[in-house]
JSON list of C-alpha atoms in Angstrom, two decimals:
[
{"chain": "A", "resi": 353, "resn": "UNK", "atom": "CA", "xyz": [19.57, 14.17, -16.11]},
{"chain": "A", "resi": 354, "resn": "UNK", "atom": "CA", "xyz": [22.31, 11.41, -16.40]},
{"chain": "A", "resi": 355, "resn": "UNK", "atom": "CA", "xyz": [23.37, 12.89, -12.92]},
{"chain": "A", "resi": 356, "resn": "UNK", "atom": "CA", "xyz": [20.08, 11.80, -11.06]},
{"chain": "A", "resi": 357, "resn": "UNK", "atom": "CA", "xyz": [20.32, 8.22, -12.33]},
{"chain": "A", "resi": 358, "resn": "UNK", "atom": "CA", "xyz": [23.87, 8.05, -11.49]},
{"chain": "A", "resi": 359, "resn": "UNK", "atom": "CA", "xyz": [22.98, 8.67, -8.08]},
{"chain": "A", "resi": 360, "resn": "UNK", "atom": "CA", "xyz": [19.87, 6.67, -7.80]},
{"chain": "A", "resi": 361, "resn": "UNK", "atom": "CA", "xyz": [21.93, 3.73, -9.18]},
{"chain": "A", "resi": 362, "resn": "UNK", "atom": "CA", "xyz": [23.65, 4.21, -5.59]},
{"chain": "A", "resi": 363, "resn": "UNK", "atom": "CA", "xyz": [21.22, 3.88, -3.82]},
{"chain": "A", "resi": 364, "resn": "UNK", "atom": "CA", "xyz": [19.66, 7.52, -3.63]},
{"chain": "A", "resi": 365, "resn": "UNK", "atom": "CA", "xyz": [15.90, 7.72, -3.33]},
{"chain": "A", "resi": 366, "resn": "UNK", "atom": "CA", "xyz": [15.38, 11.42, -3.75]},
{"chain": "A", "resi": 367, "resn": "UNK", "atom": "CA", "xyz": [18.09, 13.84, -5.23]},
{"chain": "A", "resi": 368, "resn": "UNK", "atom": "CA", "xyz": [17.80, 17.65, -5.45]},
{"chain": "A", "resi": 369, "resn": "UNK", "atom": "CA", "xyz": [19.72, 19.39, -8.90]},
{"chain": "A", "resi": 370, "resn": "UNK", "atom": "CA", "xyz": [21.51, 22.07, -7.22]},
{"chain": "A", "resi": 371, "resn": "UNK", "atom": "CA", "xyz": [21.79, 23.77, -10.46]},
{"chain": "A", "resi": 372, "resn": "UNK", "atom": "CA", "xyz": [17.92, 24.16, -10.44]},
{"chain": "A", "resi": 373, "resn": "UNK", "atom": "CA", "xyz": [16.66, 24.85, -7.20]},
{"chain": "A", "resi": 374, "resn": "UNK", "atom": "CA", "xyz": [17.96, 26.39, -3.46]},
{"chain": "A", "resi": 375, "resn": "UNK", "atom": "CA", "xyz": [19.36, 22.43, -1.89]},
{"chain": "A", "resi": 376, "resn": "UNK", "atom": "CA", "xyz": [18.70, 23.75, 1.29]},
{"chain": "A", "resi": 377, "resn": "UNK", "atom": "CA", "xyz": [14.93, 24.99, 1.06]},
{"chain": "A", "resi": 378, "resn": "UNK", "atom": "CA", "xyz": [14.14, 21.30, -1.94]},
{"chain": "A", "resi": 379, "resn": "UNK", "atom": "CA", "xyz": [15.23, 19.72, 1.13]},
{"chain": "A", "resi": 380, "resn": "UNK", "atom": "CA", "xyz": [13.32, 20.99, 3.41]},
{"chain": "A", "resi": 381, "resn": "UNK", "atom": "CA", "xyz": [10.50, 20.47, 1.63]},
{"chain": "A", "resi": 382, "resn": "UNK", "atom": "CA", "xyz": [11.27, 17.33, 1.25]},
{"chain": "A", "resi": 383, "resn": "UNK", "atom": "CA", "xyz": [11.89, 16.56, 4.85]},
{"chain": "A", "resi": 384, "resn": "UNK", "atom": "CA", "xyz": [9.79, 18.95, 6.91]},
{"chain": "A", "resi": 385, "resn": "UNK", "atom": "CA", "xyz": [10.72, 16.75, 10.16]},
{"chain": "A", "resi": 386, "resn": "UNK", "atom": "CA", "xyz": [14.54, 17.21, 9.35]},
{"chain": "A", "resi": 387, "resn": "UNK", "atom": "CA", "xyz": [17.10, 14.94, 8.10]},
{"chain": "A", "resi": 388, "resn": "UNK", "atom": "CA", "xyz": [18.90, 12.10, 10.06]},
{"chain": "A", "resi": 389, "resn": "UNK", "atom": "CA", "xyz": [22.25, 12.92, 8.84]},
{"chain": "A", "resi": 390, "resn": "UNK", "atom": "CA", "xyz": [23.73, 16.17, 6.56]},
{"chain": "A", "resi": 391, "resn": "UNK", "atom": "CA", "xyz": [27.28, 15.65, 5.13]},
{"chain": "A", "resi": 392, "resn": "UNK", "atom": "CA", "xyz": [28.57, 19.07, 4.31]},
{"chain": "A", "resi": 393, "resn": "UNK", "atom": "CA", "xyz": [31.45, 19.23, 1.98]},
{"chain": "A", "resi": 394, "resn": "UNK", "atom": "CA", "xyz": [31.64, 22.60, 1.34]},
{"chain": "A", "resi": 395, "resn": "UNK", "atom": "CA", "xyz": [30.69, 24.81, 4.61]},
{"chain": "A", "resi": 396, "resn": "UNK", "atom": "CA", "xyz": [33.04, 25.01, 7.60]},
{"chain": "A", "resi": 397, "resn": "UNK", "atom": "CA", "xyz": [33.03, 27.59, 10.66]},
{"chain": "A", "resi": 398, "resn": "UNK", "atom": "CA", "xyz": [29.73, 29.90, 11.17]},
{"chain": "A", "resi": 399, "resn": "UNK", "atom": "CA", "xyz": [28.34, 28.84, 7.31]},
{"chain": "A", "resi": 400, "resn": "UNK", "atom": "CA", "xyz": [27.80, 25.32, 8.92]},
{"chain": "A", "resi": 401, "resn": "UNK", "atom": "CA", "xyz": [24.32, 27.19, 10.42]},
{"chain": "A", "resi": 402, "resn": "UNK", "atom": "CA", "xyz": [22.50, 26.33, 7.23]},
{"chain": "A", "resi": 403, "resn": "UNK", "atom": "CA", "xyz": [23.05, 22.93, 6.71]},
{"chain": "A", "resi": 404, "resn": "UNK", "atom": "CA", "xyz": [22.61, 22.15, 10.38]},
{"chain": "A", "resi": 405, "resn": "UNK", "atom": "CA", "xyz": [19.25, 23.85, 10.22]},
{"chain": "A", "resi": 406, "resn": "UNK", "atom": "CA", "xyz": [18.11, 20.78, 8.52]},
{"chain": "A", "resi": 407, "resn": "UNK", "atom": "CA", "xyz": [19.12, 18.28, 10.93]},
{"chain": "A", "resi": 408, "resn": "UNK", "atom": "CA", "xyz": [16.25, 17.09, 12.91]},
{"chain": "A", "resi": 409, "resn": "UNK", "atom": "CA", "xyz": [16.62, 16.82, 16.94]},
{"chain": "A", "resi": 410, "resn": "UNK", "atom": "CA", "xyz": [19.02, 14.33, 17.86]},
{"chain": "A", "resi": 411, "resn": "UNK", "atom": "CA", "xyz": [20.75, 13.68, 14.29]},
{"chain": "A", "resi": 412, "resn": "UNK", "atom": "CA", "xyz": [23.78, 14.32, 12.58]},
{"chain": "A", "resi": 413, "resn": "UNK", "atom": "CA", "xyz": [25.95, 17.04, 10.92]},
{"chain": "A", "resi": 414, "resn": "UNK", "atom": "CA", "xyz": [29.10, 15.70, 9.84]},
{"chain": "A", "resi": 415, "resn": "UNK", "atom": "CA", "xyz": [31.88, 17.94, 8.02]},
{"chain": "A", "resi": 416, "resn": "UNK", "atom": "CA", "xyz": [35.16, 17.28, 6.75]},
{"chain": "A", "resi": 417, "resn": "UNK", "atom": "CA", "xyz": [35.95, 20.81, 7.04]},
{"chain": "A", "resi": 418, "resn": "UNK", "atom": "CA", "xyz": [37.04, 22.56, 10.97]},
{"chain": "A", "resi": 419, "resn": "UNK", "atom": "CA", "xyz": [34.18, 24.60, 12.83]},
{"chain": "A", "resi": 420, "resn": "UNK", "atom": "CA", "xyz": [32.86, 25.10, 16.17]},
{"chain": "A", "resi": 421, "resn": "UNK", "atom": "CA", "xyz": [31.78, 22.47, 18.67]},
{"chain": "A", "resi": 422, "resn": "UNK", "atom": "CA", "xyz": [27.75, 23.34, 18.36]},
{"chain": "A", "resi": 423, "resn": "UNK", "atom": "CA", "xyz": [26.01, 24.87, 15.34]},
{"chain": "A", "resi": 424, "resn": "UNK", "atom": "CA", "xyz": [22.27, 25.58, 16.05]},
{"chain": "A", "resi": 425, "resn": "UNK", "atom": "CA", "xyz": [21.71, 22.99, 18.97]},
{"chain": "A", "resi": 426, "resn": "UNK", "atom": "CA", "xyz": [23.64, 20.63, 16.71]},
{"chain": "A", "resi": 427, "resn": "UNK", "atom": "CA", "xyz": [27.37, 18.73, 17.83]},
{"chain": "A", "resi": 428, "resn": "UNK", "atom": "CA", "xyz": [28.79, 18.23, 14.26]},
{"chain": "A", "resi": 429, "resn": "UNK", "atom": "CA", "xyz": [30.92, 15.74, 13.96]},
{"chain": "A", "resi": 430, "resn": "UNK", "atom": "CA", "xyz": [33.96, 16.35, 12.03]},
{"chain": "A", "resi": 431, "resn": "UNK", "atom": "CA", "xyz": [35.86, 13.60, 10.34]},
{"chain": "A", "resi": 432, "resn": "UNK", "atom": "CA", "xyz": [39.35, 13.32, 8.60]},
{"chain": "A", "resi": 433, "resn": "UNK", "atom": "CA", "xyz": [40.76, 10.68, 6.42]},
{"chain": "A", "resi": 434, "resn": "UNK", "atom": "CA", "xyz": [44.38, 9.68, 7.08]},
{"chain": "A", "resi": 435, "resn": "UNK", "atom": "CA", "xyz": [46.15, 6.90, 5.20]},
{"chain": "A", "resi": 436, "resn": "UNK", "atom": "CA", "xyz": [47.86, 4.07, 7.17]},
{"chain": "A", "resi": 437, "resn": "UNK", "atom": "CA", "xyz": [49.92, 1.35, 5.69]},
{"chain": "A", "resi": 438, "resn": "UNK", "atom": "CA", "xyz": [48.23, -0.74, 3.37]},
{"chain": "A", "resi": 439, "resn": "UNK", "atom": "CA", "xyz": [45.86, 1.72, 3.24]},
{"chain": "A", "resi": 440, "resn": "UNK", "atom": "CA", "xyz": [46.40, 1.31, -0.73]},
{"chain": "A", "resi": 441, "resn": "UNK", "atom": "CA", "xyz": [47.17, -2.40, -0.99]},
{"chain": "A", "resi": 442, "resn": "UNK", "atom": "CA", "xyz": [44.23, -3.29, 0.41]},
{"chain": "A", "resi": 443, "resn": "UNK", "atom": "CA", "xyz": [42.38, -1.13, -1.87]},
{"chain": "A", "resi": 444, "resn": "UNK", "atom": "CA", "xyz": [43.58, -2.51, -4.55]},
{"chain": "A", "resi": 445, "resn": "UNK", "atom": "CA", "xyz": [42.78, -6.39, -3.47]},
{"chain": "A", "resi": 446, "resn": "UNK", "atom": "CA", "xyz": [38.93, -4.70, -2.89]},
{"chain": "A", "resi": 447, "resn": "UNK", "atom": "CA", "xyz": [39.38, -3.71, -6.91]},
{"chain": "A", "resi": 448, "resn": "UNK", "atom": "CA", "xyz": [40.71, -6.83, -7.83]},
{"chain": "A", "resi": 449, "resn": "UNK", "atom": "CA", "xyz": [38.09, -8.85, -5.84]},
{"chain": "A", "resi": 450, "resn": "UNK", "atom": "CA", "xyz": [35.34, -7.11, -8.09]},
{"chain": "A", "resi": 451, "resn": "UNK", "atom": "CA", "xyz": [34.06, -5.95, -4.35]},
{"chain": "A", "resi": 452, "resn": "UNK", "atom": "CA", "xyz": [34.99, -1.98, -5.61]},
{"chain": "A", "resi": 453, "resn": "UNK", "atom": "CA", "xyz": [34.49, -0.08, -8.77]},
{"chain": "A", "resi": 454, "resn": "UNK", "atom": "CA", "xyz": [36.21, 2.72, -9.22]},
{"chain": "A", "resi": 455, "resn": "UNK", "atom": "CA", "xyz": [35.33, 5.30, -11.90]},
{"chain": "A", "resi": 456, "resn": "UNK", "atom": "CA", "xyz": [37.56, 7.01, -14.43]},
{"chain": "A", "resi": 457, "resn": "UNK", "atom": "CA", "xyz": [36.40, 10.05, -15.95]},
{"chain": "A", "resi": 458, "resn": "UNK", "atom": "CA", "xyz": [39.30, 10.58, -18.23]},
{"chain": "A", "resi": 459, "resn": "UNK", "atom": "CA", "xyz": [42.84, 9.43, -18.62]},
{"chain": "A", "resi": 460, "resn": "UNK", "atom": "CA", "xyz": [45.78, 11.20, -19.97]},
{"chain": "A", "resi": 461, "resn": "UNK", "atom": "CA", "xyz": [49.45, 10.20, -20.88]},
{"chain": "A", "resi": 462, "resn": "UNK", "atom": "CA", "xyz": [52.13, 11.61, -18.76]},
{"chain": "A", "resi": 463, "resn": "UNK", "atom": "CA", "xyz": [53.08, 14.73, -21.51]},
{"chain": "A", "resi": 464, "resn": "UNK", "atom": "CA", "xyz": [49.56, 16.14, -21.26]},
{"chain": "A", "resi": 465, "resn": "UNK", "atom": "CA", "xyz": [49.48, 16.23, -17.11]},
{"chain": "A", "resi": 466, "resn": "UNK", "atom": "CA", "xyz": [48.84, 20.03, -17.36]},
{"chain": "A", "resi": 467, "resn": "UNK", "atom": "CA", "xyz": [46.13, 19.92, -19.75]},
{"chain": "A", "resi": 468, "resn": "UNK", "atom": "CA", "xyz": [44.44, 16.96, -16.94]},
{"chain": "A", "resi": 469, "resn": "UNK", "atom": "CA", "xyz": [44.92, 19.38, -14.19]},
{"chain": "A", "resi": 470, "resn": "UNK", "atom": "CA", "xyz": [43.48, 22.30, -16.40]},
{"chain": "A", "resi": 471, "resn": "UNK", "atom": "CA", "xyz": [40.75, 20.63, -17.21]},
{"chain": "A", "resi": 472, "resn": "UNK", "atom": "CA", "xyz": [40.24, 19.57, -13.51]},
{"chain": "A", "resi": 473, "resn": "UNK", "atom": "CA", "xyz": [40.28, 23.01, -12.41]},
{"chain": "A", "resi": 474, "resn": "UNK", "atom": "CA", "xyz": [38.13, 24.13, -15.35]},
{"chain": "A", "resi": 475, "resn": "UNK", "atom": "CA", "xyz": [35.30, 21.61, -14.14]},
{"chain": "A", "resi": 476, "resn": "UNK", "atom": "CA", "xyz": [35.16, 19.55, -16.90]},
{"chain": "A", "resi": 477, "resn": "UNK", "atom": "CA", "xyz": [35.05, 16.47, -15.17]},
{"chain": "A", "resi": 478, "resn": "UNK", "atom": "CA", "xyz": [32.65, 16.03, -12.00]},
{"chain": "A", "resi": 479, "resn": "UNK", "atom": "CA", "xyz": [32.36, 12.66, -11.29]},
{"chain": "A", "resi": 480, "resn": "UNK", "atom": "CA", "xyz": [35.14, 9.99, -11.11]},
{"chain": "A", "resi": 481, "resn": "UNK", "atom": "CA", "xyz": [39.11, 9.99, -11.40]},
{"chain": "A", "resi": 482, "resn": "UNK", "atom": "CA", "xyz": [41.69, 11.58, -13.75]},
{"chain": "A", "resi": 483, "resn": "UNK", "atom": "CA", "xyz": [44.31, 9.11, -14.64]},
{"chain": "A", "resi": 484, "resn": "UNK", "atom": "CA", "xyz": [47.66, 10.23, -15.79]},
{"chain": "A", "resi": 485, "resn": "UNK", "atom": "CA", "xyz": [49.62, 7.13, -17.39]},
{"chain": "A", "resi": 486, "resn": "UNK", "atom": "CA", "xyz": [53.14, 6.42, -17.52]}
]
């Protein structure tokens, strides 16, 4: 799957196709000890009790997404991005440096914005951004 070596080019050294198999049970097999950290994306409030079943004692759940203070025995730690100036110029030097890649999955000329969104929504692109030019 060109998904698996995408993610192994990162760095990954095991992956689980969520398309394929329950995550949570592939990674507990995986990891019968627990995992050190679990980044949840998707679960906030009382569905954050499954991922932070996985979390071994004394590791991590972290969650961009509100919930309660303790899950299971675990203290998730929730975490929110908020630019600051230069936030974006300083990204950019990062690109220009060669020191950050950034992906584009598709670009589209100002006129056909709605058919980019569409096909955002639609899920046609999962990995890497949509750029509308001017």
């Amino acid at each position: 799957m060109a998904d698996t070596a995408y993610i192994r080019a990162l760095g990954a050294h095991e992956t689980i196709d969520h398309t394929a198999v329950d995550t949570l049970s592939a990674a507990r097999r995986l990891h019968p000890g627990g995992l050190d950290v679990v980044v949840d994306l998707i679960n906030a409030g009382p569905a954050l009790a499954s991922p932070a079943g996985l979390v071994r004692p004394g590791g991590r759940l972290v969650s961009t997404l509100c919930g309660p203070a303790e899950v299971d025995g675990v203290a998730p730690v929730y975490v929110r991005m908020e630019a600051s100036t230069g936030d974006l110029h300083r990204q950019a030097e990062r690109v220009a440096a060669g020191r950050m890649s950034i992906e584009v999955a598709a670009t589209y000329p100002f006129d056909e914005a709605p058919q980019a969104m569409r096909d955002l929504a639609e899920g046609q692109y999962t990995r890497g951004k949509i750029v509308i030019t001017f």
